[in-house]
Amino acid sequence: MLGKTAGGLFWMSRQLERSENTARMIETGQRIALTRGSDSDGEWASILRTAAVSAGHAQKYETATRENAIDWMLRDKDNPSSVLCSVETARNNARMVRTALTHESWEAVNAAYLKIKDLLSRRVSERDLPQVLSAIRQRSAFVRGAMHGTLLRNDIYDFIRIGTFMERADNTARILDVKYYVLLPMASSVGSRLDNVQWETILRSVSAEGGYRMTHGHKIRPREIAQFLLLDKRMPRSLNFCCSKIRANLSYLASDYGQQLDSHARIDTLCRRFMSHDIDAIFDYGLHEYIQDFLAALADLSRQIEIDYRFYE
Amino acid sequence: MTEYFDEMWGLTGQTRAPYKKFSDWFDGEQPARLRAKQREAEELFRLTGITFNVYGREEAEERLIPFDIIPRVISAREWKKLSKGIDQRVRAINAFLDDIYHRQEIIRAGRIPGEMIEKNEAYLPHMIGVRPPGGIYTHIVGIDLVRTDEDTFYVLEDNARTPSGVSYMLENRETMLQMFPELFSQTRVQPVSGYPRALQQSLAACAPEGCNGPPTVAVLTPGIYNAAYYEHSFLADKMGVELVEGSDLRIVDGHVAMRTTRGYQPIDVLYRRIDDDFLDPLNFNPDSMLGVPGIMDVYRAGRITIANAPGGGISDDKAIYSYMPEIVEFYTGEKAILENVPTWRCNEPDSLKYVLDNLKDLVVKEVHGSGGYGMLIGPTSSKKELAAFESKLRARPNNYIAQPTLSLSTVPIFTKSGLAPRHVDLRPYVLVSPDGVNITPGGLTRVALKKGSLVVNSSQGGGTKDTWVLED
């Protein structure tokens, strides 16, 4: 496989995952706005931070409002991580790696792009927002389904999966990074109504409410939330889950190619360093510091994969 | 008013034999259903991404080439004659190129003036004395044909560089099969779907001599913003080979190699979809970012096959075109089966006299012109324009050729008010390797969608049709 193709697959799946995550975050923000009423604008600033798009937004708008935050995250061409831009980049990457994809996978990506481009061709009204967001998530699911059902489990699939889980781990970690303070033991002892909303927000933004309930019951507690999002082995958006998938796919590549490279050592270290402690040890270390370190290690791994598999040179 | 030969209805309005079955089927269809099918076809094309890029337009950057659902039908008998002629012509072109870059017997024999070659921009001195692997210059050729009556086809143009459009030929058929399966069970149409496999085999058969084991083939594209990118990725995909850009390639140990996830891997046959000029910044245009520095040196050392061979443009040049009957005869010893459009070379006194006497009936073109510039269309020009052109002709006769205005055949298209005849041309696709010449039955039919228009180019609103060659 061409190095360029590996890079294209990796970025295609990262961008697709990103568009879906952004849609989910907007959904969460909208939900808070509806349940909390007038003082929700502050929440949009935090949502923008979670999506790592607040700097660009601040350049364009003085304050974050519901309207301008949603428009920025959904369809602003100046925001490279807006849903529209992500899907467009994903599709351009898919075009570049067209020969590595099955007909069905390519068609699913292309159809997602055409549909989402059409839905986002004008400002989305509050009334249409739920349908638009659900269409975005649905299109993403179609793509995943087409790939899951038709692609060979070879290096092509490995690079796609690695891209997906890199982006997902990054996303979950960023949500926690923005919201870590509401999970700290000090704040949680009170358990005010406000805290409950925040905790719910965190779970919602990673589609984990149901999963949490099945695992930890109806009581939403910060320690369990942190445990669930960081370390749970079955929760498909937890850091532990994402890392084990990255590790698995990297190891398939290693055995396929018969090559142990630096990125393999790095993912092993990353897993050992971040996934082998219990949640209390993490709180003792400092949740914020832990997440910061994790994000840095993840970015480092991403760069190493680029080098090892010759994405660019 | 000229009467045009219609391929479905002839000159008399009676349905011609090859169209009988289709015509019966069509008469039994509801126009509303067909209109829905037409829209469905467009949806299929859009979804598959069969688009071409238009530069400099942000919104409409990817456009569909309009597809018309009425097939163009050619009988087995008609095709047999055509393919014989194409086979002969393509062999002659290949022999001509080999001769031009070696002994130039055709010039020594006085059949073509030497200045036609040496002064030609398409002549590539880098190729003098170079014999490509397998002796093949034109691996992929498109021969543009037009028809004027029941029995007459003319070659309008040869495309011996990088003819495009074959993906439309294939996708048009796929679309028709999906939309009207019943048509194909009623009528036996020769398949075209074998093309990608034939292309792969044909290219592999041209691998350099030193290549051991199955040759590594790759398609070289300028990238995703190129107008024909869809076709490049389509062909690479269907052949199961890598689609590379210049930035993926470099010279490693005297071979052209591509950067893979496991290091550099040598390429044996490169089907390039970029022009000669961009192929090698060290040997040609130094500003080219699309090619591979040094590839011409590897090529001359016989370590890679470039398809088509550089320098092939000398054979499909407009000035050379008028010599094609002589070229075919010189190299095959036979009279050309396919006719050239009669062409008067104005540098020959007798021809010039004829052209001047009949200017109002002729089309006069500049030898090196293209895209319709500097051209005179006699029948539609005023007396003043004719007079002005006459003095240009007298001043520089070498610069011009003249041809009669052809009455191009028509095939109906499906319009809101039913079937309506429109002018068409045909581009069959031909593969050449040491194993022989392979011609896919049919080709790409381009159709002018505007009434009366003779312009079939997609850039100017032309569309395409599925082309059927019937089984015997």
mmCIF file of C-alpha atoms in Angstrom, chain A residues 1-6 77 88 91-101 103 106-107 110-111 113-114 117 155 159 256-257 259 308-313, chain B residues 43-44 46-49 51 53 58-59 61-62 171 224-226 229-230 232-234 236-238 241-245 247-248 258-264:
data_model
loop_
_atom_site.group_PDB
_atom_site.id
_atom_site.type_symbol
_atom_site.label_atom_id
_atom_site.label_comp_id
_atom_site.label_asym_id
_atom_site.label_seq_id
_atom_site.Cartn_x
_atom_site.Cartn_y
_atom_site.Cartn_z
ATOM 1 C CA MET A 1 0.000 0.000 0.000
ATOM 2 C CA LEU A 2 1.177 3.525 -0.752
ATOM 3 C CA GLY A 3 2.217 5.576 2.270
ATOM 4 C CA LYS A 4 -0.035 8.317 0.956
ATOM 5 C CA THR A 5 -2.956 5.876 0.906
ATOM 6 C CA ALA A 6 -2.343 4.860 4.514
ATOM 7 C CA LYS A 77 -16.077 27.182 6.170
ATOM 8 C CA GLU A 88 -15.580 17.435 2.910
ATOM 9 C CA ARG A 91 -14.524 12.770 1.230
ATOM 10 C CA ASN A 92 -11.479 14.285 -0.456
ATOM 11 C CA ASN A 93 -9.327 11.762 1.359
ATOM 12 C CA ALA A 94 -11.685 9.008 0.270
ATOM 13 C CA ARG A 95 -11.353 10.195 -3.311
ATOM 14 C CA MET A 96 -7.603 10.047 -2.945
ATOM 15 C CA VAL A 97 -7.696 6.489 -1.584
ATOM 16 C CA ARG A 98 -10.591 5.430 -3.786
ATOM 17 C CA THR A 99 -8.719 2.357 -5.023
ATOM 18 C CA ALA A 100 -8.348 1.057 -1.456
ATOM 19 C CA LEU A 101 -12.064 1.283 -0.711
ATOM 20 C CA HIS A 103 -17.490 0.426 -4.047
ATOM 21 C CA TRP A 106 -16.858 4.861 -1.238
ATOM 22 C CA GLU A 107 -20.499 5.317 -2.128
ATOM 23 C CA ASN A 110 -19.798 10.139 -1.111
ATOM 24 C CA ALA A 111 -23.501 9.917 -0.261
ATOM 25 C CA TYR A 113 -20.964 14.181 1.757
ATOM 26 C CA LEU A 114 -23.682 14.953 -0.779
ATOM 27 C CA LYS A 117 -23.569 19.327 2.061
ATOM 28 C CA ASP A 155 -3.833 -3.047 6.420
ATOM 29 C CA PHE A 159 -5.389 2.296 9.188
ATOM 30 C CA ASP A 256 1.172 -8.467 8.593
ATOM 31 C CA TYR A 257 4.284 -6.569 7.651
ATOM 32 C CA GLN A 259 7.942 -5.240 11.291
ATOM 33 C CA ASP A 308 6.630 4.671 10.593
ATOM 34 C CA TYR A 309 4.190 4.130 7.765
ATOM 35 C CA ARG A 310 5.482 6.889 5.518
ATOM 36 C CA PHE A 311 2.332 8.926 5.170
ATOM 37 C CA TYR A 312 4.177 11.933 3.846
ATOM 38 C CA GLU A 313 7.763 10.952 3.088
ATOM 39 C CA GLU B 43 -28.539 10.071 -9.306
ATOM 40 C CA LEU B 44 -26.486 6.920 -9.891
ATOM 41 C CA ARG B 46 -23.635 11.463 -8.842
ATOM 42 C CA LEU B 47 -23.473 8.827 -6.132
ATOM 43 C CA THR B 48 -20.699 6.923 -7.844
ATOM 44 C CA GLY B 49 -18.858 10.217 -8.212
ATOM 45 C CA THR B 51 -17.949 13.733 -12.301
ATOM 46 C CA ASN B 53 -13.904 18.916 -12.344
ATOM 47 C CA GLU B 58 -16.240 27.149 -6.399
ATOM 48 C CA GLU B 59 -19.810 25.962 -6.280
ATOM 49 C CA GLU B 61 -16.652 22.432 -9.183
ATOM 50 C CA GLU B 62 -17.810 18.921 -9.987
ATOM 51 C CA GLU B 171 -20.219 3.271 -16.437
ATOM 52 C CA ILE B 224 -7.688 14.633 -7.255
ATOM 53 C CA TYR B 225 -8.182 18.093 -8.746
ATOM 54 C CA ASN B 226 -7.526 16.945 -12.292
ATOM 55 C CA TYR B 229 -9.314 12.128 -11.823
ATOM 56 C CA TYR B 230 -12.395 9.989 -11.556
ATOM 57 C CA HIS B 232 -7.763 7.575 -13.238
ATOM 58 C CA SER B 233 -8.963 6.172 -9.924
ATOM 59 C CA PHE B 234 -11.600 4.102 -11.662
ATOM 60 C CA ALA B 236 -6.541 1.818 -11.162
ATOM 61 C CA ASP B 237 -9.286 0.388 -8.974
ATOM 62 C CA LYS B 238 -10.664 -1.949 -11.623
ATOM 63 C CA VAL B 241 -3.103 -1.489 -9.252
ATOM 64 C CA GLU B 242 -1.843 1.523 -7.328
ATOM 65 C CA LEU B 243 -2.858 5.033 -8.291
ATOM 66 C CA VAL B 244 0.235 7.169 -7.799
ATOM 67 C CA GLU B 245 1.125 10.838 -8.011
ATOM 68 C CA SER B 247 5.052 12.866 -5.047
ATOM 69 C CA ASP B 248 4.771 9.108 -4.410
ATOM 70 C CA MET B 258 6.708 4.167 -5.239
ATOM 71 C CA ARG B 259 6.648 5.015 -1.530
ATOM 72 C CA THR B 260 4.662 2.317 0.233
ATOM 73 C CA THR B 261 4.009 1.727 3.903
ATOM 74 C CA ARG B 262 6.870 -0.766 3.758
ATOM 75 C CA GLY B 263 9.393 1.326 1.860
ATOM 76 C CA TYR B 264 10.068 1.932 -1.831
#
